[in-house]
Amino acid sequence: MTSLQHIINRRDWENPISVQVNQVKAHSPLNSFKSVEHARTNTQSQKQSLNGQWDFKLFDKPEAVDESLLSETLNSDWQNITVPSNWQLHGFDKPIYCNVKYPFAVNPPFVPSDNPTGCYRTEFNISESQLTQRNHIIFEGVNSAFHLWCNGQWVGYSQDSRLPSEFDLSELLVAGTNRIAVMVIRWSDGSYLEDQDMWWLSGIFRDVNLLTKPQNQIRDVFITPNLDACYRDATLHIKTAINAPKNYQVAVQVFDNEQTLCEPQIQSTNNKRVDEKGGWSDVVFQTIDILNPKKWTAETPYLYRCVVSLLDEQGNTVDAEAYNIGFRKVEILNGQLCLNGKSLLIRGVNRHEHHPENGHAVTTADMIEDIKLMKQNNFNAVRTAHYPNHPRFYELCDELGLYVVDEANIETHGMFPMGRLASDPQWAGAFMSRYTQMVERDKNHASIIIWSLGNECGHGANHDAMYGWSKSFDPSRPVQYEGGGANTTATDIICPMYARVDTHIADDAVPKYSIKKWLSLPGETRPLILCEYAHAMGNSLGSFDDYWQAFREYPRLQGGFIWDWVDQGLSKTDENGKHYWAYGGDFGDELNDRQFCINGLLFPDRTPHPSLFEAKYSQQHLQFTLREQNQNQYTIDVFSDYVFRATDNEKLIWQLMQNGICVDQGEHVLNIAPQSTHTLTIKTKTAFEQGAQYHLNLDVALINDCSFASAEHVLNTEQFKLINSNNLSSKSFASSSEQNAISVSETDSHLCIENDKFKLVFSKQSGLIEQWLQNDTQIISSPLVDNFYRAPLDNDIGVSEVDNLDPNAWEARWLRAGIGQWQRTCSSIHAVQSNVDVRITCVFNYQFNRVLQAKTQWLYTLNNTGNISLNISVQLNDTLPPMPRIGLSTTLNKQSDTKVNWLGLGPFENYPDRKAAARLGYYSLSLNELHTPYIFPTDNGVRSDCQLLSINNLTVTGAFLFAASEYSQSMLTQAKHTNELIADNCVHVHIDHQHMGVGGDDSWSPSTHKEHLLEQKKYNYSLTLSVKS
């Protein structure tokens, strides 16, 4: 018996050659059914779950683990913990978030001596009949390394947090109660290969199962479907590894629900084969021809059930395994990634396994929710960033229809150089093990169309070896790998990250061309699919539609995978009981990368960011063209870029909008063949009114429920502005015919303009409105002032640290220019009265460090109705960087029923470079509904292309953007979490003439496109302010 001390002294966790000891060879998932019918229906598997409450104790380091781990009785200081889970989320130790840097000193293969070690124990029962069979324990995921004992005897060791670790316990079990003990070590040499952009969490975080199989058994099955040259008929190649006598047989059956697709194919096990290895007979090869099966695609995820059974001499089923299979063929043809002979357009997203309460322990329900949300928002592909996912996830992708890039659990981003271990032969086994075991486990899934060698670990001989093995073992799938420049010999697909559409990113070592340029490089014939793009960190995803215009224009640009799916915030409650989402540093993890894990299209609870709507629209499968309009008749071309399915469950709902309000509507059933155009005519009954504006809204919704969404779910949208349609004219500024003469009075300190309806008082010193009354009601609670500042977005902050600003980031440039800190003085104010109105001119100077930064002139024109026509001109210092915004701000008194009504783009938040999905309409929302609660608070809630805004008694007309919030820009700037935001008793209103785009090609360089930068030095705009009677 190997002693505990001896095992600890081995220090396997600091030996890159020792990646597994006594572990069962990797294979496809096994269930062990007793009959073909059980296998077909996936019932009565011989797999027993060991999930539940286990005994747990955390030690400071492996050397501190005592004999209580293996004793028959427990000390009182052991506690309970749920398996699967991460121990940091149960009050033991602390989560750590780092993006690039390791949370320990880099000295591979050595790890810190202070190395938290979680010890687990549980018991389970074994029957007498089970003892006559083989019993394997399977840990689906343990972070980061562990030793295993059974009934006090050491079993083995394993690392690689994201793949199964399987051990044969057969010789150690007894009838009745059995005890296993697991020593999980937080840091191991394997941690150097797991430097992914996620939380460092530990423990047994995936399922633990006991698999019982007969002595004569199926050990593995490899099913490879292939289609003929016409992509019609199929051949199924089945390779079955067995432990069985030579007079046994292997039978293969393919089922379509309850119907058999073919006669059972039976092959004897005694066909001894001879090759370079010598004689061997533990593998059976079979081939089945299938005439014109239904094909699997993400659009039409049709699955068959393949049952492989082992028969004894009498033909009885000894063991059976079954897999859902899809008939499909993946190829690269003429520089394009193709499925079943058709070119694909990848609408992809990177997904971490993350739950805000459970960390990396995700359930089937969590997976289904994510996949359905992806499908509902027009995604068709997912990259398992950056590791193999829970095996159930691939089954669900097969069933619901997603293309999968399955990625090996290898990333050394914090290593310098990044490819240091990729070229080290001492680490070759670890690299190869992580890749080959992933492929062995996942090889039968139709949804997996691409293998990935890992992420951000440079390029070296170890990658070339992995690529070569892959091409030998599974030539049916292409391989991709971004490291080393995205176009090395170890990838079949050019797969850069964050390459831009038209702009090159300078890098002497590894050039990052624009995606258009990459295609034209001499000798380059591969397809380009971005492995990561459109960094969705906070208020982001600007200019996303530019990518999709390029994807649709250039056939070899075949899409990409957005970074990323969900904010990796963890649930936390402050001392006042207020909930917020935590990120790096919030658990006392001093070495951290703050909120860089908060870059999803969804909040942790799976509610959407506004950017998700932009992605959904840009990726939608139907494209609309308003071809003709005559009187009340409109001809629409609808092109379907579905590749494999007709739109046989969709209807088009149209609405005629007058000034943002629906005045007519109807429906058309759509049935469009793949890659085809359908023309339809819409007839309305509404006559256009003079001075009104009209839009045609189109929604394509499901008629009936489908596998991923309910009836009426909208997948495609469009809006057309119709001819003979005008923007809403500004509120009439004509004087009232009533005899309400305006009086102008002046003191040393104030200027007062009033009649019996309104009163407007200016401070002559500040030049600002101090009082605006209409029928004795105060309209604004603070003056109207110039506003050039926005609370910095993540994309504005770049890679700045708390004590070290990135000098190239927008935030740093704005701070150097003092934007938000300028001192305002009024250089002049004067009023001129005519027979019909009064004009007040105010001139303001803005200084920073005694240098004039800006000069503005406000011209108020008032008539006897109390309406204000406001014209503002802005002159900026030539040395200023592009501005965050050009506009004005004020505050209004907040009322219990304050609603914000506007005619403009909505209903969700939109910015100048992220507004393709928004539609012009008349909307009404509360302040809370206008606010986007970004986990790291920033400017938010802007609505673009507005013509009318009404809040309380104030109405604004013109052409502008606006935001209305319970929080000031100062509070949004200072707060680091949502729980720090305290609502004011007023409404902060921002009316912008122009607003800088949010950017989003990446979040660490100034990524806002030039056309969305405010680079001009002169601006002029006009608004009309009026008061509701």
PDB file of C-alpha atoms in Angstrom, residues 594-814:
ATOM      1  CA  ARG A 594     -10.530  43.902 -12.435  1.00  0.00           C
ATOM      2  CA  GLN A 595     -13.591  43.909 -14.698  1.00  0.00           C
ATOM      3  CA  PHE A 596     -11.950  42.365 -17.754  1.00  0.00           C
ATOM      4  CA  CYS A 597     -14.071  39.271 -17.197  1.00  0.00           C
ATOM      5  CA  ILE A 598     -17.159  41.420 -17.762  1.00  0.00           C
ATOM      6  CA  ASN A 599     -17.350  41.350 -21.543  1.00  0.00           C
ATOM      7  CA  GLY A 600     -20.446  39.398 -22.473  1.00  0.00           C
ATOM      8  CA  LEU A 601     -23.490  40.006 -24.624  1.00  0.00           C
ATOM      9  CA  LEU A 602     -25.524  38.957 -21.584  1.00  0.00           C
ATOM     10  CA  PHE A 603     -25.480  39.803 -17.914  1.00  0.00           C
ATOM     11  CA  PRO A 604     -24.636  36.846 -15.636  1.00  0.00           C
ATOM     12  CA  ASP A 605     -28.342  36.144 -15.102  1.00  0.00           C
ATOM     13  CA  ARG A 606     -28.740  35.891 -18.900  1.00  0.00           C
ATOM     14  CA  THR A 607     -30.654  39.138 -19.360  1.00  0.00           C
ATOM     15  CA  PRO A 608     -29.433  40.838 -22.547  1.00  0.00           C
ATOM     16  CA  HIS A 609     -27.094  43.748 -23.038  1.00  0.00           C
ATOM     17  CA  PRO A 610     -28.324  46.176 -25.715  1.00  0.00           C
ATOM     18  CA  SER A 611     -25.429  44.950 -27.858  1.00  0.00           C
ATOM     19  CA  LEU A 612     -27.114  41.559 -28.184  1.00  0.00           C
ATOM     20  CA  PHE A 613     -29.891  43.156 -30.237  1.00  0.00           C
ATOM     21  CA  GLU A 614     -27.295  44.595 -32.631  1.00  0.00           C
ATOM     22  CA  ALA A 615     -25.698  41.177 -33.071  1.00  0.00           C
ATOM     23  CA  LYS A 616     -29.088  39.565 -33.619  1.00  0.00           C
ATOM     24  CA  TYR A 617     -30.045  42.070 -36.310  1.00  0.00           C
ATOM     25  CA  SER A 618     -26.728  42.036 -38.167  1.00  0.00           C
ATOM     26  CA  GLN A 619     -26.654  38.231 -38.245  1.00  0.00           C
ATOM     27  CA  GLN A 620     -30.288  37.675 -39.190  1.00  0.00           C
ATOM     28  CA  HIS A 621     -30.980  35.220 -41.997  1.00  0.00           C
ATOM     29  CA  LEU A 622     -33.473  37.309 -43.959  1.00  0.00           C
ATOM     30  CA  GLN A 623     -32.499  40.424 -45.894  1.00  0.00           C
ATOM     31  CA  PHE A 624     -35.169  42.884 -47.018  1.00  0.00           C
ATOM     32  CA  THR A 625     -35.277  45.301 -49.932  1.00  0.00           C
ATOM     33  CA  LEU A 626     -38.030  47.847 -50.511  1.00  0.00           C
ATOM     34  CA  ARG A 627     -38.115  47.564 -54.275  1.00  0.00           C
ATOM     35  CA  GLU A 628     -41.090  49.704 -55.140  1.00  0.00           C
ATOM     36  CA  GLN A 629     -43.723  51.886 -53.516  1.00  0.00           C
ATOM     37  CA  ASN A 630     -46.758  53.394 -55.198  1.00  0.00           C
ATOM     38  CA  GLN A 631     -49.481  55.138 -53.275  1.00  0.00           C
ATOM     39  CA  ASN A 632     -50.451  52.602 -50.596  1.00  0.00           C
ATOM     40  CA  GLN A 633     -48.708  49.600 -52.152  1.00  0.00           C
ATOM     41  CA  TYR A 634     -45.198  48.385 -51.349  1.00  0.00           C
ATOM     42  CA  THR A 635     -43.178  45.669 -53.066  1.00  0.00           C
ATOM     43  CA  ILE A 636     -40.689  43.910 -50.790  1.00  0.00           C
ATOM     44  CA  ASP A 637     -37.974  41.440 -51.787  1.00  0.00           C
ATOM     45  CA  VAL A 638     -37.098  39.020 -48.994  1.00  0.00           C
ATOM     46  CA  PHE A 639     -33.870  37.073 -49.493  1.00  0.00           C
ATOM     47  CA  SER A 640     -33.240  34.026 -47.309  1.00  0.00           C
ATOM     48  CA  ASP A 641     -29.608  33.207 -46.674  1.00  0.00           C
ATOM     49  CA  TYR A 642     -30.536  30.027 -44.869  1.00  0.00           C
ATOM     50  CA  VAL A 643     -28.413  27.400 -46.573  1.00  0.00           C
ATOM     51  CA  PHE A 644     -30.422  24.284 -45.826  1.00  0.00           C
ATOM     52  CA  ARG A 645     -33.951  25.080 -44.617  1.00  0.00           C
ATOM     53  CA  ALA A 646     -36.972  26.779 -46.047  1.00  0.00           C
ATOM     54  CA  THR A 647     -38.775  29.387 -43.957  1.00  0.00           C
ATOM     55  CA  ASP A 648     -41.726  27.054 -43.450  1.00  0.00           C
ATOM     56  CA  ASN A 649     -42.615  28.214 -39.911  1.00  0.00           C
ATOM     57  CA  GLU A 650     -42.378  31.969 -40.342  1.00  0.00           C
ATOM     58  CA  LYS A 651     -44.771  34.802 -40.986  1.00  0.00           C
ATOM     59  CA  LEU A 652     -44.044  38.388 -41.888  1.00  0.00           C
ATOM     60  CA  ILE A 653     -45.875  40.939 -39.741  1.00  0.00           C
ATOM     61  CA  TRP A 654     -45.908  44.450 -41.174  1.00  0.00           C
ATOM     62  CA  GLN A 655     -46.872  47.705 -39.520  1.00  0.00           C
ATOM     63  CA  LEU A 656     -47.324  51.115 -41.091  1.00  0.00           C
ATOM     64  CA  MET A 657     -46.031  53.686 -38.595  1.00  0.00           C
ATOM     65  CA  GLN A 658     -47.144  57.325 -38.591  1.00  0.00           C
ATOM     66  CA  ASN A 659     -44.878  59.467 -36.436  1.00  0.00           C
ATOM     67  CA  GLY A 660     -43.785  56.315 -34.643  1.00  0.00           C
ATOM     68  CA  ILE A 661     -47.299  54.980 -33.959  1.00  0.00           C
ATOM     69  CA  CYS A 662     -48.897  52.034 -35.776  1.00  0.00           C
ATOM     70  CA  VAL A 663     -51.835  53.026 -37.997  1.00  0.00           C
ATOM     71  CA  ASP A 664     -52.158  49.872 -40.136  1.00  0.00           C
ATOM     72  CA  GLN A 665     -50.880  46.302 -40.037  1.00  0.00           C
ATOM     73  CA  GLY A 666     -51.117  42.873 -41.603  1.00  0.00           C
ATOM     74  CA  GLU A 667     -49.443  39.482 -42.029  1.00  0.00           C
ATOM     75  CA  HIS A 668     -48.027  37.310 -44.817  1.00  0.00           C
ATOM     76  CA  VAL A 669     -46.971  33.686 -44.483  1.00  0.00           C
ATOM     77  CA  LEU A 670     -43.423  33.180 -45.731  1.00  0.00           C
ATOM     78  CA  ASN A 671     -42.197  30.023 -47.413  1.00  0.00           C
ATOM     79  CA  ILE A 672     -38.855  30.814 -48.974  1.00  0.00           C
ATOM     80  CA  ALA A 673     -36.496  28.162 -50.301  1.00  0.00           C
ATOM     81  CA  PRO A 674     -32.890  28.300 -49.089  1.00  0.00           C
ATOM     82  CA  GLN A 675     -30.742  30.945 -50.772  1.00  0.00           C
ATOM     83  CA  SER A 676     -33.787  32.305 -52.585  1.00  0.00           C
ATOM     84  CA  THR A 677     -35.728  35.545 -52.897  1.00  0.00           C
ATOM     85  CA  HIS A 678     -39.463  35.916 -52.349  1.00  0.00           C
ATOM     86  CA  THR A 679     -41.303  39.002 -53.503  1.00  0.00           C
ATOM     87  CA  LEU A 680     -44.445  40.135 -51.719  1.00  0.00           C
ATOM     88  CA  THR A 681     -46.768  43.092 -51.998  1.00  0.00           C
ATOM     89  CA  ILE A 682     -48.103  44.973 -49.004  1.00  0.00           C
ATOM     90  CA  LYS A 683     -51.232  47.053 -49.424  1.00  0.00           C
ATOM     91  CA  THR A 684     -52.273  49.594 -46.811  1.00  0.00           C
ATOM     92  CA  LYS A 685     -55.422  51.654 -46.371  1.00  0.00           C
ATOM     93  CA  THR A 686     -53.920  54.731 -44.744  1.00  0.00           C
ATOM     94  CA  ALA A 687     -53.627  57.986 -46.657  1.00  0.00           C
ATOM     95  CA  PHE A 688     -50.516  60.001 -45.882  1.00  0.00           C
ATOM     96  CA  GLU A 689     -51.041  63.239 -43.965  1.00  0.00           C
ATOM     97  CA  GLN A 690     -49.135  66.357 -44.833  1.00  0.00           C
ATOM     98  CA  GLY A 691     -46.143  66.914 -42.551  1.00  0.00           C
ATOM     99  CA  ALA A 692     -46.223  63.423 -41.033  1.00  0.00           C
ATOM    100  CA  GLN A 693     -43.498  60.822 -41.366  1.00  0.00           C
ATOM    101  CA  TYR A 694     -44.119  57.196 -42.239  1.00  0.00           C
ATOM    102  CA  HIS A 695     -42.138  54.026 -41.777  1.00  0.00           C
ATOM    103  CA  LEU A 696     -42.804  50.419 -42.668  1.00  0.00           C
ATOM    104  CA  ASN A 697     -41.834  47.993 -39.905  1.00  0.00           C
ATOM    105  CA  LEU A 698     -41.251  44.330 -40.749  1.00  0.00           C
ATOM    106  CA  ASP A 699     -41.050  41.515 -38.196  1.00  0.00           C
ATOM    107  CA  VAL A 700     -40.599  37.859 -39.095  1.00  0.00           C
ATOM    108  CA  ALA A 701     -41.942  35.668 -36.304  1.00  0.00           C
ATOM    109  CA  LEU A 702     -42.443  31.971 -35.714  1.00  0.00           C
ATOM    110  CA  ILE A 703     -45.894  30.601 -36.464  1.00  0.00           C
ATOM    111  CA  ASN A 704     -45.562  27.587 -34.172  1.00  0.00           C
ATOM    112  CA  ASP A 705     -43.265  26.589 -31.325  1.00  0.00           C
ATOM    113  CA  CYS A 706     -39.927  25.149 -32.398  1.00  0.00           C
ATOM    114  CA  SER A 707     -37.125  23.423 -30.529  1.00  0.00           C
ATOM    115  CA  PHE A 708     -35.530  26.664 -29.329  1.00  0.00           C
ATOM    116  CA  ALA A 709     -38.318  29.271 -29.188  1.00  0.00           C
ATOM    117  CA  SER A 710     -42.047  29.728 -28.748  1.00  0.00           C
ATOM    118  CA  ALA A 711     -44.546  30.836 -31.354  1.00  0.00           C
ATOM    119  CA  GLU A 712     -44.473  34.591 -32.074  1.00  0.00           C
ATOM    120  CA  HIS A 713     -40.756  34.841 -31.277  1.00  0.00           C
ATOM    121  CA  VAL A 714     -39.275  37.388 -33.697  1.00  0.00           C
ATOM    122  CA  LEU A 715     -36.095  36.364 -35.524  1.00  0.00           C
ATOM    123  CA  ASN A 716     -35.796  39.053 -38.210  1.00  0.00           C
ATOM    124  CA  THR A 717     -36.654  42.760 -38.278  1.00  0.00           C
ATOM    125  CA  GLU A 718     -36.411  45.667 -40.669  1.00  0.00           C
ATOM    126  CA  GLN A 719     -37.660  49.234 -41.029  1.00  0.00           C
ATOM    127  CA  PHE A 720     -37.994  51.368 -44.133  1.00  0.00           C
ATOM    128  CA  LYS A 721     -38.555  55.095 -44.258  1.00  0.00           C
ATOM    129  CA  LEU A 722     -41.196  55.750 -46.894  1.00  0.00           C
ATOM    130  CA  ILE A 723     -41.139  58.443 -49.545  1.00  0.00           C
ATOM    131  CA  ASN A 724     -43.276  61.530 -49.035  1.00  0.00           C
ATOM    132  CA  SER A 725     -42.316  61.185 -45.390  1.00  0.00           C
ATOM    133  CA  ASN A 726     -40.857  64.065 -43.410  1.00  0.00           C
ATOM    134  CA  ASN A 727     -39.140  64.340 -40.069  1.00  0.00           C
ATOM    135  CA  LEU A 728     -41.286  65.824 -37.363  1.00  0.00           C
ATOM    136  CA  SER A 729     -41.141  69.580 -37.733  1.00  0.00           C
ATOM    137  CA  SER A 730     -39.950  71.550 -34.733  1.00  0.00           C
ATOM    138  CA  LYS A 731     -42.689  72.854 -32.499  1.00  0.00           C
ATOM    139  CA  SER A 732     -44.228  75.956 -33.982  1.00  0.00           C
ATOM    140  CA  PHE A 733     -42.439  79.027 -32.728  1.00  0.00           C
ATOM    141  CA  ALA A 734     -45.067  81.549 -33.754  1.00  0.00           C
ATOM    142  CA  SER A 735     -46.191  84.010 -31.098  1.00  0.00           C
ATOM    143  CA  SER A 736     -49.639  83.638 -29.626  1.00  0.00           C
ATOM    144  CA  SER A 737     -52.320  86.022 -30.826  1.00  0.00           C
ATOM    145  CA  GLU A 738     -53.204  86.626 -27.211  1.00  0.00           C
ATOM    146  CA  GLN A 739     -52.058  89.910 -25.730  1.00  0.00           C
ATOM    147  CA  ASN A 740     -49.357  88.495 -23.458  1.00  0.00           C
ATOM    148  CA  ALA A 741     -46.683  91.054 -23.868  1.00  0.00           C
ATOM    149  CA  ILE A 742     -43.197  90.094 -22.714  1.00  0.00           C
ATOM    150  CA  SER A 743     -41.438  92.335 -20.276  1.00  0.00           C
ATOM    151  CA  VAL A 744     -37.674  92.487 -19.855  1.00  0.00           C
ATOM    152  CA  SER A 745     -36.269  93.762 -16.604  1.00  0.00           C
ATOM    153  CA  GLU A 746     -32.708  93.959 -15.426  1.00  0.00           C
ATOM    154  CA  THR A 747     -30.847  94.421 -12.165  1.00  0.00           C
ATOM    155  CA  ASP A 748     -27.137  94.453 -11.426  1.00  0.00           C
ATOM    156  CA  SER A 749     -27.197  90.701 -10.950  1.00  0.00           C
ATOM    157  CA  HIS A 750     -30.115  89.325 -12.946  1.00  0.00           C
ATOM    158  CA  LEU A 751     -31.967  89.492 -16.221  1.00  0.00           C
ATOM    159  CA  CYS A 752     -35.683  88.658 -16.087  1.00  0.00           C
ATOM    160  CA  ILE A 753     -37.987  87.893 -19.056  1.00  0.00           C
ATOM    161  CA  GLU A 754     -41.641  87.242 -18.230  1.00  0.00           C
ATOM    162  CA  ASN A 755     -45.329  87.646 -18.945  1.00  0.00           C
ATOM    163  CA  ASP A 756     -48.406  86.289 -17.209  1.00  0.00           C
ATOM    164  CA  LYS A 757     -47.589  82.732 -18.433  1.00  0.00           C
ATOM    165  CA  PHE A 758     -43.883  82.289 -17.856  1.00  0.00           C
ATOM    166  CA  LYS A 759     -40.852  83.696 -16.128  1.00  0.00           C
ATOM    167  CA  LEU A 760     -37.228  83.195 -17.066  1.00  0.00           C
ATOM    168  CA  VAL A 761     -34.450  84.562 -14.824  1.00  0.00           C
ATOM    169  CA  PHE A 762     -30.783  84.614 -15.873  1.00  0.00           C
ATOM    170  CA  SER A 763     -27.806  85.243 -13.638  1.00  0.00           C
ATOM    171  CA  LYS A 764     -25.735  87.952 -15.268  1.00  0.00           C
ATOM    172  CA  GLN A 765     -22.603  86.614 -13.580  1.00  0.00           C
ATOM    173  CA  SER A 766     -22.925  82.984 -14.651  1.00  0.00           C
ATOM    174  CA  GLY A 767     -25.024  83.539 -17.775  1.00  0.00           C
ATOM    175  CA  LEU A 768     -27.186  80.589 -16.733  1.00  0.00           C
ATOM    176  CA  ILE A 769     -30.913  80.245 -16.167  1.00  0.00           C
ATOM    177  CA  GLU A 770     -31.571  80.358 -12.438  1.00  0.00           C
ATOM    178  CA  GLN A 771     -35.338  80.132 -12.664  1.00  0.00           C
ATOM    179  CA  TRP A 772     -37.746  78.937 -15.330  1.00  0.00           C
ATOM    180  CA  LEU A 773     -41.395  79.056 -14.297  1.00  0.00           C
ATOM    181  CA  GLN A 774     -44.453  78.235 -16.374  1.00  0.00           C
ATOM    182  CA  ASN A 775     -47.761  78.975 -14.675  1.00  0.00           C
ATOM    183  CA  ASP A 776     -45.806  79.105 -11.393  1.00  0.00           C
ATOM    184  CA  THR A 777     -44.392  75.595 -11.965  1.00  0.00           C
ATOM    185  CA  GLN A 778     -40.614  75.153 -11.897  1.00  0.00           C
ATOM    186  CA  ILE A 779     -39.556  73.486 -15.180  1.00  0.00           C
ATOM    187  CA  ILE A 780     -35.912  72.660 -14.493  1.00  0.00           C
ATOM    188  CA  SER A 781     -34.160  72.134 -11.193  1.00  0.00           C
ATOM    189  CA  SER A 782     -30.674  73.113 -12.390  1.00  0.00           C
ATOM    190  CA  PRO A 783     -29.460  75.333 -15.214  1.00  0.00           C
ATOM    191  CA  LEU A 784     -29.020  74.290 -18.802  1.00  0.00           C
ATOM    192  CA  VAL A 785     -25.255  73.977 -19.344  1.00  0.00           C
ATOM    193  CA  ASP A 786     -22.819  72.791 -22.010  1.00  0.00           C
ATOM    194  CA  ASN A 787     -21.859  69.161 -21.617  1.00  0.00           C
ATOM    195  CA  PHE A 788     -18.766  67.619 -23.192  1.00  0.00           C
ATOM    196  CA  TYR A 789     -18.185  64.707 -20.810  1.00  0.00           C
ATOM    197  CA  ARG A 790     -19.325  61.109 -20.525  1.00  0.00           C
ATOM    198  CA  ALA A 791     -18.585  58.599 -17.791  1.00  0.00           C
ATOM    199  CA  PRO A 792     -15.820  56.553 -19.458  1.00  0.00           C
ATOM    200  CA  LEU A 793     -16.804  53.289 -21.075  1.00  0.00           C
ATOM    201  CA  ASP A 794     -14.621  50.218 -20.757  1.00  0.00           C
ATOM    202  CA  ASN A 795     -13.547  50.880 -24.341  1.00  0.00           C
ATOM    203  CA  ASP A 796     -12.591  54.452 -23.337  1.00  0.00           C
ATOM    204  CA  ILE A 797     -10.502  53.196 -20.409  1.00  0.00           C
ATOM    205  CA  GLY A 798      -8.495  50.677 -22.457  1.00  0.00           C
ATOM    206  CA  VAL A 799      -5.817  48.850 -20.484  1.00  0.00           C
ATOM    207  CA  SER A 800      -5.544  51.552 -17.849  1.00  0.00           C
ATOM    208  CA  GLU A 801      -4.971  50.438 -14.285  1.00  0.00           C
ATOM    209  CA  VAL A 802      -6.119  52.276 -11.168  1.00  0.00           C
ATOM    210  CA  ASP A 803      -2.675  53.806 -10.692  1.00  0.00           C
ATOM    211  CA  ASN A 804      -1.371  53.573 -14.251  1.00  0.00           C
ATOM    212  CA  LEU A 805      -3.363  55.145 -17.072  1.00  0.00           C
ATOM    213  CA  ASP A 806      -2.915  53.893 -20.610  1.00  0.00           C
ATOM    214  CA  PRO A 807      -1.723  57.137 -22.269  1.00  0.00           C
ATOM    215  CA  ASN A 808      -3.312  56.128 -25.575  1.00  0.00           C
ATOM    216  CA  ALA A 809      -6.766  55.476 -24.109  1.00  0.00           C
ATOM    217  CA  TRP A 810      -9.539  57.994 -24.647  1.00  0.00           C
ATOM    218  CA  GLU A 811     -10.022  58.402 -20.910  1.00  0.00           C
ATOM    219  CA  ALA A 812      -6.358  59.372 -20.465  1.00  0.00           C
ATOM    220  CA  ARG A 813      -6.515  61.831 -23.352  1.00  0.00           C
ATOM    221  CA  TRP A 814      -9.655  63.422 -21.938  1.00  0.00           C
TER     222      TRP A 814
END
